[in-house]
Amino acid sequence: MENKTNEPVAGFDTVFENEKKYIGLGDNEKSYGLAFSGGGIRSASFGLGVMQGLVAGRKLEKMHYLSTVSGGGYLGTALTWALHQGGEHAGTTPDKFPLGDKKAHCGEKTENKNRNTRLDYIRQHSSYLTPTDDLGMLSFVAVILRSISMSLLVFVSLGIAVMGILYAVGAFDIHIIGKLFGMADKEEAAHYFGCTGIFIPLALLLLIVFAVINMAYSVLTYVKEKDGTSKKKYLYFLSIQVFIGKLWKWIIPLVLIGSIPFVLDVLLKDVLPKALVASGTTGFGLLVSLWQYRKAQKKEENSGTTSEITIYLGAFALIYGLLLISFMLGRELVSHDVTKIENGVNVLVPNEPWPLKAFISCTILLGISAVFGFFVNINLISPSRIWRNRLMETFMPEKEAVSNNVWMPAISANDAMMEDVCAAPHQRPYHLINTNLILVNSENVKFKGRGGDNFIISRLFSGSSATGWRKSAGMHSDKARHISLATAMATSAAAVNPNAAVSGEGATRNAVVSLMFAILNIRLGLWSTNPAKEPMKRPPNFFVPGLSGGRLASGLHEKSRTIQLSDGGHFENMAIYELLRRELDVIVLSDGGADAGFNFDDLANAVEKVRVDFGIKIVFREGYELDKTLPTSAGDSEYIKRYGIAKHGFAIANIEYSSGKTGVLYYIKLTVIDKLPTDVYSYKGVHPSFPHESTADQFFDEKQFEAYRELGYYITKSLLNGKDMEGKLLFE
C-alpha cells in the first residue's frame, strides 16, 4: 500500500527490524523495556522515583525501549528531551543522569550542585497548568472560552443562516398540526402554534414508512423459504435493518427542528421566557461541558448513573438550546413579524419574509462562518494548544529556565520534531509515545467496539495496525508541520476528547455527548495525517475534517485522509501493548494510575488486549501476585492498618509469548510500603487518599510531588534489592 508521495506504508515487521537496527539490538541479545502508565502528574512524579531507582541500580542503561502513555509521557518526554539537550554530557548512567543526582535523592551529600537543577525545576513547577500569575487560572479559562466562542461563532452563524433561509423559503409555513386540531385557517394556527413547518409532517411520513416496512417484514417472516431463497431472504432482512436505522437518523433531527416553533410560540409566548429558555438550556449544556472538561476522565471519577444522566442532559440541552437560538435569530433576521395586542396579550403575527433582507443577512452570516470555518487551524485554536504548551514548558524547559529555576517560553522545544530526538548518542532508550486512533466509524468490528487502535509516534515510524506505519519524517507535507515531541506528549495525554473514553468505555463515547464536545471544540486531541494516505496539504479546520469527522462523527475510520488522535489511555493505559508486541525479554512497568479500590482495571485491560491480539499470556508468580500489593497485606499491626502498608510494592509475572518465547514483567504499583521516609508517612496521614489522589488534581505542590517520587524510588529499590527463596536477586 502506498500514498501519492510514493512513500511506502510499512508493516509491523519492517518497523521492528528498523528499530532493532537503529538501537543496535541483536537477535540473540536480551531485550529490555520500560513503561510508564497514564495518571497525569501523579504518574510522572511516581515514575520519576522509579526511574531514579533504576538509575541507582544501573538498570536504566540496559533499557532498549521507553514506552509511555498519557501522564507517563510527561516523564518519558522529560528524559528524552534532557538527553537530547545534554548531548554527550547526559546519559542513563548514574554519573550522567540529567533528572537528579542519585546521592542527592538518597539523602546523601553530593559535590555536584548542578545535577539537580532540572529535577528542582520540574518538581517546583509541577502545577504546570498555572506556571505564573500572568498564566494563571484566569488565563487558562480564557483560552478555553476563546476556543468555545470561535467554534460557536462558526456553527451558530451557520445555524442562524440556515434557519433564516428555511424560514424565508417557507419551510416553516405549513400548518399541518394546526389543521389536525381543527384550525381552519393559517392565522388561527399561527396564533396557537406559530410556524410548525414541514419538518414534523416529514417526520410523520418517515414514521409511516417505518411502520409499513415493519408490517411487511413481519408478514415476510411467516413466508416459508424455498430452495435457494434462504440467502436472499437473509440479505434482504439485513438491508431492511440498515434502512430503518437510517430512517431514525432523519426522524430524530426532523422532530427536534419541527418542535422549535411549537416550543417558542406555544409553550413560551412571551419574548423574555423564550430568550431565557434558549440561553438557559445552552448555558446548562455549556456548564456541563466545562465541568466534564475539568475532570480528568478517569472512570472512578465520572462513573454512576447520576453523573452520566447529567452529562446526557447537558449534551441535549446544549444542542437543543443552540437550535432554539438559531431559529429565533434566523427568523428575526429575515422576517417582518409584527406584534399586535389581542385581549391584552401580545400576539406574534408572522408576515411574508423579506427576500432582500434574508439574502443580505444570510450572506453575511455564511461569509463569517466560511472565513472562520475554513481559515482557522483547529489544532491551534482548541484547548489542546494551551495544554501542549504548558506541558512543554514544564517538562521540556529551556536550559536558562532550568539554571535560573524560573518559567520561560520553551522556544527550543517548540521546534523539536519527533524525527530529531532519540538521535546518537541517545538511541536508547528508544521512545515510543502511545496515543489512541479514534475509530468509532470503522467497519472493522474490533476497532469499532474498542473505539480505536493503539497509534505510536516515534523517531522512525508513526502508525498503527489499522493504518499501517509510515516514516515519521514523511507523515506531513511542507505546508503542515510534522508532529513535534511536545505535541506527541500532549496528544498522548489528551484525556478529554469527543468519541473517546478511558479504555474505550465511558459517557464521552456517546454520540450526543461527543457532538456537544465537538460543537464547543472542547478537545485535547490532535487531527493528523493518516499514514496510509497522502499528507495533508492544508491545516485541519472547523469544516474539513472538523465537521464530518468531529461534529457529524462520520469520518472517524482508518480510511479517512485525516485521523484524530487522543489519549493513549483511551486504548491502553499501561503502555505495555507495544513492548509486548515486540516480545521483549524484560519489561518494567510503573503503574501510576489512580486505583483507590485496587481493582487493577487498567492492567486487566492491557492483559486482555494482548491476549486477544497477540496470544500473549501473563501469569503472576507465586509469592509475588497482585494481592501482595494490597493495603494492609503486610500484617495486622496497628501501624500497618493505619498507613495501609502492603507486603510488596511490586508484583512479578511470567510472560508467555505465542511464539514460545518467555519473558518477565516487573509491575511496580502505587501502594504504601514499609521503611519509607518520615515525610511520606506524614503526607499519608494528612492526605488519607494518598497514593491514589484524584487524577483531576493536576496542581501538585512540592510536598505532594516529593511524596510520590520518594514512594516510587523506595519501591524500586526494594525490588532491585529483593531476593527469592533461593537467595537470588528478583530482578534479572
XYZ file of C-alpha atoms in Angstrom:
732
model
C 0.000 0.000 0.000
C 1.397 3.416 -0.972
C 0.320 7.014 -0.802
C 0.759 9.602 -3.529
C 4.135 10.690 -2.180
C 5.493 7.231 -3.133
C 6.494 6.736 0.493
C 5.591 3.101 1.276
C 3.338 2.235 4.186
C 5.195 -0.302 6.297
C 4.001 -3.372 8.147
C 4.999 -4.073 11.733
C 7.852 -6.448 10.831
C 9.526 -3.671 8.837
C 9.043 -1.225 11.702
C 10.538 -3.582 14.291
C 13.507 -4.553 12.118
C 14.342 -0.882 11.515
C 14.050 -0.135 15.233
C 16.345 -3.010 16.219
C 18.925 -1.945 13.677
C 18.749 1.674 14.827
C 19.181 0.910 18.535
C 21.650 -1.904 17.941
C 19.515 -4.711 19.360
C 20.862 -8.055 18.205
C 18.622 -11.046 17.526
C 20.169 -13.025 20.379
C 20.556 -10.089 22.758
C 18.375 -9.879 25.855
C 15.887 -7.072 25.306
C 14.643 -4.649 27.973
C 11.722 -2.220 28.005
C 10.467 0.374 30.471
C 6.840 1.537 30.536
C 5.205 4.451 32.360
C 1.421 4.399 32.669
C -1.135 7.161 32.488
C -2.228 9.102 35.532
C -1.273 12.727 34.930
C 1.293 14.451 37.109
C 0.834 11.745 39.753
C 2.181 9.090 37.380
C 5.047 11.362 36.311
C 6.037 12.057 39.935
C 5.858 8.403 40.981
C 7.558 7.302 37.763
C 10.444 9.704 38.334
C 11.188 7.916 41.590
C 11.046 4.582 39.766
C 13.401 5.905 37.106
C 15.840 7.224 39.708
C 15.786 3.842 41.436
C 16.625 2.125 38.157
C 19.472 4.571 37.582
C 20.889 3.932 41.039
C 20.732 0.189 40.402
C 22.388 0.549 36.949
C 19.275 -0.790 35.216
C 18.073 2.214 33.202
C 21.161 1.994 31.000
C 20.052 -1.509 29.980
C 16.712 -0.345 28.593
C 16.295 -0.585 24.838
C 12.773 0.853 24.788
C 10.904 3.539 26.703
C 7.150 3.302 26.186
C 4.881 5.988 27.650
C 1.229 6.895 27.689
C -0.654 9.927 28.986
C 0.880 11.247 32.253
C 3.749 8.792 31.997
C 4.671 10.623 28.820
C 5.457 13.758 30.827
C 8.331 11.911 32.479
C 9.410 9.996 29.380
C 9.483 13.201 27.357
C 11.421 14.980 30.106
C 14.119 12.290 29.871
C 14.159 12.187 26.064
C 14.426 15.982 25.909
C 17.097 16.187 28.611
C 19.213 13.603 26.793
C 18.698 15.478 23.520
C 19.728 18.785 25.084
C 22.605 17.342 27.069
C 24.312 15.506 24.226
C 27.380 13.589 25.353
C 27.207 15.156 28.802
C 23.879 13.439 29.559
C 23.068 9.749 29.787
C 21.277 6.990 31.659
C 24.215 6.061 33.902
C 24.386 7.402 37.484
C 27.157 9.869 36.659
C 25.282 11.408 33.684
C 21.602 11.071 34.556
C 20.017 14.514 33.979
C 16.946 14.198 36.231
C 18.599 14.180 39.651
C 21.823 13.036 41.276
C 21.435 9.587 42.814
C 23.202 10.604 46.043
C 21.015 13.649 46.438
C 17.770 11.771 46.114
C 19.104 9.151 48.526
C 19.556 11.907 51.107
C 23.363 11.928 50.851
C 25.679 14.859 50.219
C 26.838 15.445 46.677
C 29.626 17.571 45.283
C 27.797 18.247 42.003
C 25.421 21.078 42.916
C 24.097 21.440 39.372
C 22.914 17.872 38.940
C 19.503 18.527 40.489
C 18.603 21.785 38.771
C 16.343 20.100 36.214
C 14.740 17.971 38.923
C 14.171 21.093 41.030
C 12.629 22.883 38.087
C 10.151 20.081 37.358
C 9.035 19.446 40.918
C 8.685 23.141 41.701
C 6.695 23.733 38.516
C 4.529 20.618 38.792
C 1.429 22.839 38.956
C 2.096 23.123 35.257
C -1.290 24.454 34.114
C -0.755 27.707 36.034
C 3.007 28.384 35.910
C 2.860 32.144 36.604
C 0.427 34.836 37.734
C 0.051 36.002 34.140
C -0.557 32.407 33.017
C -2.797 31.529 35.943
C -6.265 30.015 36.123
C -7.964 33.034 34.536
C -5.665 32.761 31.542
C -6.361 29.039 31.315
C -10.136 29.531 31.446
C -9.909 32.426 28.970
C -8.264 30.171 26.388
C -10.996 27.564 26.833
C -13.655 30.256 26.376
C -11.831 31.525 23.280
C -11.965 28.052 21.780
C -15.651 27.676 22.610
C -16.583 31.118 21.302
C -14.782 30.639 17.975
C -16.466 27.303 17.426
C -19.851 28.766 18.321
C -19.213 31.733 16.022
C -18.701 29.372 13.098
C -21.581 26.999 13.765
C -24.130 29.357 15.277
C -23.599 31.741 12.339
C -24.142 28.806 10.018
C -27.178 27.681 12.031
C -28.788 31.140 12.006
C -28.232 31.468 8.277
C -29.675 28.026 7.538
C -32.684 28.606 9.786
C -33.202 32.025 8.205
C -33.094 30.589 4.700
C -35.514 27.813 5.649
C -37.871 30.391 7.142
C -37.524 32.675 4.125
C -38.364 29.940 1.608
C -41.428 28.924 3.610
C -40.207 25.726 5.251
C -41.876 26.784 8.498
C -45.165 27.995 6.915
C -47.203 24.809 6.559
C -49.660 24.394 9.406
C -50.419 20.715 9.303
C -50.554 20.364 13.068
C -52.979 23.263 13.343
C -55.361 21.542 10.933
C -55.138 18.333 12.948
C -56.528 20.342 15.865
C -59.420 21.663 13.757
C -57.949 25.086 12.987
C -59.313 26.066 9.619
C -57.094 28.977 8.699
C -53.453 29.934 8.799
C -53.911 32.814 11.225
C -55.536 30.633 13.873
C -52.816 28.029 13.536
C -50.157 30.729 13.727
C -51.774 32.125 16.846
C -51.613 28.810 18.678
C -48.703 27.015 17.087
C -46.526 29.566 15.322
C -44.811 28.217 12.208
C -44.963 24.463 12.555
C -43.337 23.830 9.210
C -42.764 20.824 7.021
C -40.449 19.049 9.437
C -42.955 17.313 11.704
C -45.037 16.154 8.705
C -41.861 14.775 7.104
C -41.004 13.007 10.336
C -44.541 11.594 10.469
C -44.194 10.447 6.861
C -40.964 8.646 7.684
C -42.641 7.096 10.720
C -45.387 5.795 8.425
C -42.707 4.363 6.128
C -41.089 2.786 9.193
C -44.410 1.265 10.268
C -45.207 -0.085 6.773
C -41.760 -1.663 6.470
C -42.146 -3.272 9.891
C -45.531 -4.707 8.970
C -44.199 -6.019 5.659
C -41.205 -7.509 7.437
C -43.459 -9.190 9.990
C -45.550 -10.830 7.245
C -42.428 -11.976 5.390
C -41.207 -13.817 8.467
C -44.189 -16.154 8.060
C -43.478 -16.934 4.382
C -41.941 -20.371 4.016
C -38.492 -20.405 2.463
C -37.965 -22.240 -0.803
C -34.788 -23.842 -2.104
C -32.173 -21.192 -2.836
C -34.110 -18.344 -1.214
C -32.604 -18.549 2.273
C -29.551 -16.441 1.392
C -31.624 -13.813 -0.440
C -34.072 -13.585 2.443
C -31.261 -13.223 4.941
C -29.600 -10.423 2.932
C -32.970 -8.758 2.386
C -33.650 -8.716 6.120
C -30.227 -7.230 6.739
C -30.863 -4.457 4.228
C -34.184 -3.675 5.924
C -32.456 -3.407 9.291
C -29.895 -0.990 7.844
C -32.599 1.087 6.155
C -34.833 1.511 9.220
C -31.779 2.504 11.258
C -31.060 5.275 8.760
C -34.694 6.355 8.892
C -34.322 7.223 12.571
C -31.214 9.274 11.847
C -33.570 11.532 9.858
C -36.651 11.269 12.068
C -34.955 12.492 15.252
C -33.455 15.736 13.823
C -36.676 16.458 11.917
C -38.679 16.187 15.144
C -36.203 18.382 17.001
C -36.277 21.113 14.354
C -40.028 20.837 13.874
C -40.666 21.195 17.597
C -38.837 24.521 17.822
C -41.711 26.805 16.702
C -44.117 24.948 18.992
C -41.791 25.366 21.989
C -41.159 29.039 21.261
C -44.626 30.196 20.188
C -46.942 27.984 22.232
C -45.160 26.964 25.397
C -43.236 30.242 25.596
C -45.483 33.052 24.379
C -43.504 35.962 25.782
C -40.176 37.144 24.425
C -38.431 37.036 27.807
C -39.152 33.351 28.570
C -38.089 32.448 25.042
C -34.706 34.111 25.488
C -34.295 32.680 28.984
C -35.084 29.119 27.937
C -32.931 29.293 24.806
C -29.955 30.771 26.632
C -30.596 28.734 29.783
C -30.575 25.371 28.041
C -27.453 26.345 26.136
C -25.815 27.644 29.296
C -26.624 24.466 31.196
C -25.040 22.398 28.450
C -22.019 24.692 28.438
C -21.551 24.362 32.200
C -21.785 20.583 31.990
C -19.174 20.637 29.231
C -16.757 22.761 31.274
C -17.355 20.564 34.293
C -16.567 17.494 32.230
C -13.508 19.229 30.808
C -12.256 19.975 34.312
C -12.498 16.365 35.345
C -9.724 14.075 34.220
C -11.906 11.445 32.598
C -10.952 8.553 34.854
C -13.733 6.043 35.277
C -13.882 6.238 39.033
C -14.452 9.996 38.847
C -17.255 10.029 36.284
C -18.999 6.751 36.908
C -22.504 6.345 38.254
C -25.961 6.741 36.800
C -26.489 10.263 38.133
C -23.240 11.517 36.613
C -23.946 10.008 33.201
C -27.567 11.258 33.150
C -26.289 14.759 33.940
C -23.824 14.546 31.062
C -26.512 13.338 28.635
C -28.953 16.039 29.741
C -26.242 18.665 29.381
C -25.440 17.472 25.879
C -29.088 17.546 24.798
C -29.663 20.951 26.431
C -26.700 22.485 24.644
C -27.653 21.150 21.227
C -31.341 21.994 21.549
C -30.582 25.404 23.053
C -28.386 26.269 20.070
C -31.183 25.201 17.730
C -33.623 27.473 19.587
C -31.227 30.414 19.423
C -30.510 29.817 15.741
C -34.206 29.717 14.893
C -35.093 32.802 16.929
C -32.323 34.903 15.416
C -32.757 33.465 11.924
C -36.469 34.285 11.910
C -35.804 37.758 13.255
C -33.287 38.489 10.515
C -35.413 37.506 7.554
C -38.967 38.386 8.553
C -41.240 41.406 9.154
C -43.062 39.764 12.022
C -45.260 42.223 13.890
C -46.817 42.099 17.317
C -50.415 43.077 17.972
C -52.447 43.097 21.156
C -55.418 40.755 21.394
C -57.388 40.698 24.658
C -54.473 42.323 26.441
C -51.983 39.704 25.226
C -49.093 40.309 22.820
C -49.527 38.010 19.815
C -46.821 37.445 17.197
C -48.233 37.536 13.671
C -45.768 36.365 11.004
C -45.914 38.264 7.697
C -44.255 37.327 4.436
C -40.462 37.097 4.624
C -38.430 39.915 3.149
C -36.202 38.349 0.450
C -33.657 41.179 0.255
C -33.142 41.286 3.990
C -32.914 37.499 4.061
C -30.341 37.491 1.279
C -28.119 40.165 2.843
C -28.303 38.833 6.375
C -27.746 35.206 5.456
C -24.919 36.050 3.058
C -23.065 37.917 5.802
C -23.530 35.086 8.276
C -22.492 32.435 5.762
C -19.420 34.545 4.964
C -18.453 34.759 8.647
C -18.940 31.032 9.049
C -16.914 30.249 5.926
C -13.999 32.570 6.762
C -13.542 31.348 10.311
C -14.586 27.800 9.450
C -12.090 27.248 6.643
C -9.210 29.512 7.649
C -8.683 28.620 11.307
C -6.389 25.747 12.309
C -8.446 23.843 14.880
C -5.333 22.125 16.230
C -4.099 25.565 17.280
C -7.389 27.142 18.383
C -8.606 24.316 20.631
C -7.624 23.924 24.323
C -5.147 21.265 23.163
C -2.679 24.023 22.302
C -2.501 25.571 25.757
C -2.404 22.016 27.179
C 0.559 21.223 24.956
C 2.376 24.488 25.691
C 2.101 24.209 29.479
C 3.348 20.612 29.404
C 6.194 21.562 27.073
C 7.306 24.482 29.229
C 7.423 22.267 32.325
C 8.940 19.046 31.024
C 10.924 20.408 28.069
C 12.272 23.669 29.518
C 14.967 25.932 28.129
C 18.422 25.497 29.673
C 18.268 29.041 31.019
C 14.877 28.347 32.639
C 16.371 25.301 34.377
C 19.512 27.066 35.585
C 17.511 30.020 36.984
C 14.526 27.893 38.083
C 12.061 30.327 36.503
C 9.341 29.798 33.941
C 10.265 30.764 30.367
C 8.802 30.091 26.917
C 10.218 26.799 25.590
C 11.451 28.089 22.240
C 13.823 25.202 21.509
C 11.309 22.507 22.388
C 8.634 24.127 20.244
C 10.593 23.273 17.094
C 11.849 19.809 18.111
C 10.245 17.262 15.796
C 9.931 13.587 16.637
C 12.491 12.718 13.979
C 15.006 14.986 15.743
C 15.099 13.206 19.113
C 16.468 9.819 20.187
C 19.457 10.665 17.994
C 23.025 9.483 18.572
C 24.405 9.004 21.141
C 20.994 8.505 22.761
C 19.281 5.977 20.518
C 18.490 4.084 23.739
C 16.030 4.084 25.352
C 14.081 4.406 22.120
C 10.936 6.361 22.944
C 7.511 5.094 21.845
C 4.705 7.567 22.581
C 1.318 5.840 22.631
C -1.899 7.534 21.513
C -5.379 6.325 20.607
C -6.516 6.449 16.982
C -10.269 7.143 17.210
C -12.150 4.655 15.014
C -15.782 4.778 16.121
C -16.911 4.648 12.471
C -14.661 1.759 11.445
C -16.182 -1.170 9.570
C -13.782 -3.415 11.472
C -15.798 -4.631 14.454
C -12.728 -4.895 16.681
C -11.703 -1.281 16.145
C -15.284 -0.019 16.286
C -16.028 -1.887 19.512
C -12.865 -0.640 21.188
C -13.364 2.826 19.792
C -9.844 2.941 18.383
C -6.428 1.372 17.941
C -3.032 1.946 19.522
C -1.166 4.551 17.449
C 2.534 5.115 18.163
C 4.551 8.231 17.462
C 8.327 7.723 17.418
C 11.503 8.919 15.742
C 11.475 6.367 12.926
C 7.843 5.424 12.369
C 4.350 6.533 13.309
C 1.195 4.499 12.843
C -0.987 1.618 13.951
C -2.235 -1.802 12.918
C -5.350 -0.170 11.461
C -3.485 2.266 9.203
C -0.040 0.771 8.790
C 3.115 2.681 9.715
C 4.916 5.440 7.861
C 8.308 7.036 8.365
C 7.667 9.900 10.763
C 9.588 12.398 8.659
C 7.221 11.762 5.738
C 3.925 11.990 7.608
C 3.156 15.609 6.655
C 3.737 17.892 3.695
C 5.906 21.003 3.893
C 2.838 23.191 4.486
C 1.791 21.279 7.593
C 4.435 20.648 10.243
C 5.122 17.116 11.393
C 4.272 16.120 14.942
C 6.726 17.562 17.451
C 7.865 15.800 20.607
C 5.817 18.253 22.678
C 2.692 17.708 20.570
C 3.102 13.927 20.776
C 3.421 14.140 24.574
C 0.307 16.309 24.875
C -1.728 14.195 22.445
C -0.858 11.048 24.368
C -2.362 12.780 27.438
C -5.454 14.215 25.682
C -7.816 12.853 28.328
C -10.863 14.924 27.279
C -11.950 14.350 23.702
C -15.133 13.610 21.751
C -15.754 9.954 20.851
C -13.115 8.699 23.266
C -13.027 7.467 26.859
C -10.759 5.531 29.221
C -10.121 2.030 27.841
C -12.789 2.786 25.222
C -15.613 2.868 27.779
C -17.490 5.841 29.222
C -20.019 8.629 28.690
C -17.900 10.517 26.171
C -18.219 7.608 23.733
C -21.912 8.530 23.495
C -22.769 10.192 20.167
C -24.820 13.021 21.713
C -22.180 13.810 24.330
C -19.464 13.703 21.686
C -21.466 16.069 19.492
C -21.700 18.505 22.415
C -17.938 18.397 22.958
C -17.263 18.761 19.252
C -19.612 21.740 18.833
C -17.831 23.532 21.676
C -14.410 22.444 20.396
C -13.581 21.059 23.840
C -10.922 18.699 22.636
C -7.363 17.973 23.665
C -6.712 15.549 20.813
C -4.942 16.123 17.503
C -6.038 15.980 13.880
C -3.237 14.341 11.897
C -2.469 12.762 8.541
C -3.434 9.133 8.055
C -0.186 7.185 7.427
C -1.969 5.289 4.654
C -2.959 8.461 2.792
C -1.386 11.464 1.115
C -0.159 14.024 3.683
C -2.477 16.941 4.475
C -1.756 19.976 2.296
C -3.748 22.356 4.478
C -4.182 22.599 8.230
C -7.343 20.993 9.639
C -10.222 23.446 10.038
C -13.716 23.561 11.541
C -15.267 22.106 8.384
C -12.597 19.774 6.984
C -12.236 17.500 8.878
C -13.900 19.228 11.826
C -17.475 18.940 10.553
C -17.587 15.437 9.073
C -15.056 13.843 11.359
C -15.875 15.773 14.514
C -19.394 17.151 14.718
C -21.094 14.610 12.469
C -18.716 11.814 13.560
C -18.897 10.053 10.211
C -15.255 10.181 9.163
C -13.567 8.587 12.166
C -12.250 5.454 10.500
C -8.956 4.079 9.215
C -9.691 5.000 5.585
C -10.086 8.732 6.234
C -7.421 11.065 4.910
C -7.219 12.771 8.284
C -7.359 10.936 11.584
C -7.983 12.070 15.142
C -5.616 11.025 17.927
C -6.456 11.181 21.625
C -5.126 9.987 24.984
C -3.374 6.633 24.658
C -5.205 5.580 27.813
C -8.384 5.549 25.757
C -6.945 2.361 24.268
C -4.469 1.002 26.817
C -3.261 2.925 29.864
C -0.224 0.812 30.854
C 1.980 1.498 27.793
C 2.991 -2.182 27.626
C 0.995 -3.079 24.493
C 3.799 -2.155 22.076
C 6.545 -3.652 24.269
C 4.710 -6.972 24.388
C 4.088 -6.800 20.627
C 7.892 -6.639 20.267
C 8.300 -9.721 22.519
C 10.820 -8.136 24.858
C 12.544 -10.349 27.432
C 12.223 -7.985 30.395
C 9.586 -5.310 30.907
C 9.443 -2.921 33.869
C 6.060 -1.264 34.308
C 5.482 1.755 36.538
C 1.735 1.976 37.203
C 0.910 5.466 38.459
C -2.774 5.348 37.590
C -5.495 6.119 40.135
C -6.802 2.842 41.538
C -8.022 3.502 45.068
C -10.086 0.308 45.029
C -7.115 -1.774 43.815
C -9.198 -3.259 41.024
C -6.220 -3.292 38.605
C -8.634 -2.412 35.785
C -6.030 -0.666 33.599
C -3.709 -3.658 33.925
C -6.589 -6.045 33.241
C -7.498 -4.083 30.098
C -3.896 -4.395 28.829
C -3.720 -8.118 29.683
C -6.972 -8.779 27.827
C -5.931 -6.842 24.728
C -2.512 -8.503 24.314
C -4.078 -11.930 24.836
C -6.690 -11.286 22.136
C -4.369 -9.501 19.676
C -1.072 -11.361 20.136
C -1.904 -14.556 22.016
C 0.237 -13.455 24.972
C -0.423 -14.807 28.471
C 0.700 -13.027 31.623
C 0.843 -15.225 34.740
C 1.940 -13.812 38.094
C 4.468 -15.781 40.091
C 3.638 -17.449 43.361
C 4.562 -15.203 46.265
C 4.588 -12.106 44.035
C 0.950 -11.955 42.963
C -1.065 -8.765 42.769
C -2.685 -9.335 46.169
C 0.687 -8.747 47.841
C 0.405 -5.095 46.807
C -2.941 -4.586 48.561
C -3.061 -2.203 51.540
C -2.535 -3.958 54.941
C -1.292 -7.135 53.227
C 1.948 -6.762 55.247
C 0.277 -7.822 58.526
C -2.207 -6.966 61.254
C -0.401 -4.402 63.409
C -1.953 -1.015 64.133
C 0.902 0.660 62.263
C 0.202 -1.410 59.143
C -3.533 -0.749 59.374
C -3.129 2.998 59.903
C -0.957 3.549 56.849
C -2.240 0.647 54.734
C 1.185 -0.973 54.431
C 1.470 -3.567 51.638
C 3.772 -6.575 51.720
C 5.327 -5.602 48.385
C 5.169 -2.522 46.204
C 5.569 -4.726 43.145
C 4.380 -7.940 41.532
C 6.253 -10.239 39.146
C 4.721 -12.117 36.218
C 5.952 -14.567 33.621
C 5.187 -13.608 30.023
C 4.289 -16.446 27.673
C 4.531 -15.274 24.056
C 2.656 -17.094 21.288
C 5.981 -17.812 19.573
C 7.073 -19.955 22.524
C 9.422 -17.278 23.838
C 9.139 -16.296 27.509
C 9.777 -13.061 29.358
C 9.247 -11.413 32.719
C 7.127 -8.422 33.749
C 8.020 -6.372 36.826
C 4.895 -4.491 37.841
C 5.502 -1.539 40.197
C 2.310 -0.373 41.898
C 1.218 2.794 43.690
C 0.975 1.406 47.223
C 2.445 2.293 50.617
C 5.240 0.002 51.840
C 7.387 -0.269 54.949
C 10.602 1.701 55.551
C 9.636 4.866 53.686
C 10.946 8.308 54.693
C 9.076 10.012 57.548
C 7.733 12.803 55.344
C 5.922 10.265 53.127
C 4.054 8.748 56.099
C 3.302 12.259 57.327
C 1.850 13.192 53.950
C -0.226 9.988 54.025
C -1.562 10.904 57.468
C -2.668 14.363 56.323
C -3.932 13.124 52.937
C -5.573 9.714 53.511
C -6.283 9.177 49.788
C -2.533 9.120 49.044
C -1.151 7.500 46.905
C -4.344 7.453 44.844
C -5.380 11.083 44.917
C -7.670 12.184 42.104
C -6.288 12.451 38.591
C -8.313 15.649 38.325
C -5.693 17.191 40.623
C -3.043 18.412 38.191
C -1.803 21.153 40.534
C 0.876 19.411 42.618
C 2.968 21.361 45.095
C 6.488 20.393 46.140
C 5.423 18.213 49.103
C 2.942 16.280 47.029
C 5.419 15.769 44.204
C 8.128 14.572 46.598
C 5.810 12.129 48.393
C 5.078 10.314 45.123
C 8.655 10.491 43.872
C 10.066 9.070 47.101
C 7.473 6.309 47.085
C 8.472 5.292 43.553
C 12.155 5.353 44.435
C 11.883 3.171 47.542
C 9.557 0.616 45.933
C 12.009 0.266 43.048
C 14.904 -0.028 45.496
C 13.077 -2.832 47.320
C 12.545 -4.635 44.007
C 16.171 -4.388 42.928
C 17.455 -5.490 46.339
C 14.852 -8.224 46.789
C 15.793 -11.909 46.727
C 13.758 -15.061 46.217
C 13.632 -18.132 48.463
C 16.894 -19.391 46.964
C 18.699 -16.142 47.660
C 18.776 -14.999 44.034
C 18.014 -11.394 43.111
C 14.472 -10.929 41.894
C 15.437 -8.629 39.045
C 17.069 -10.492 36.163
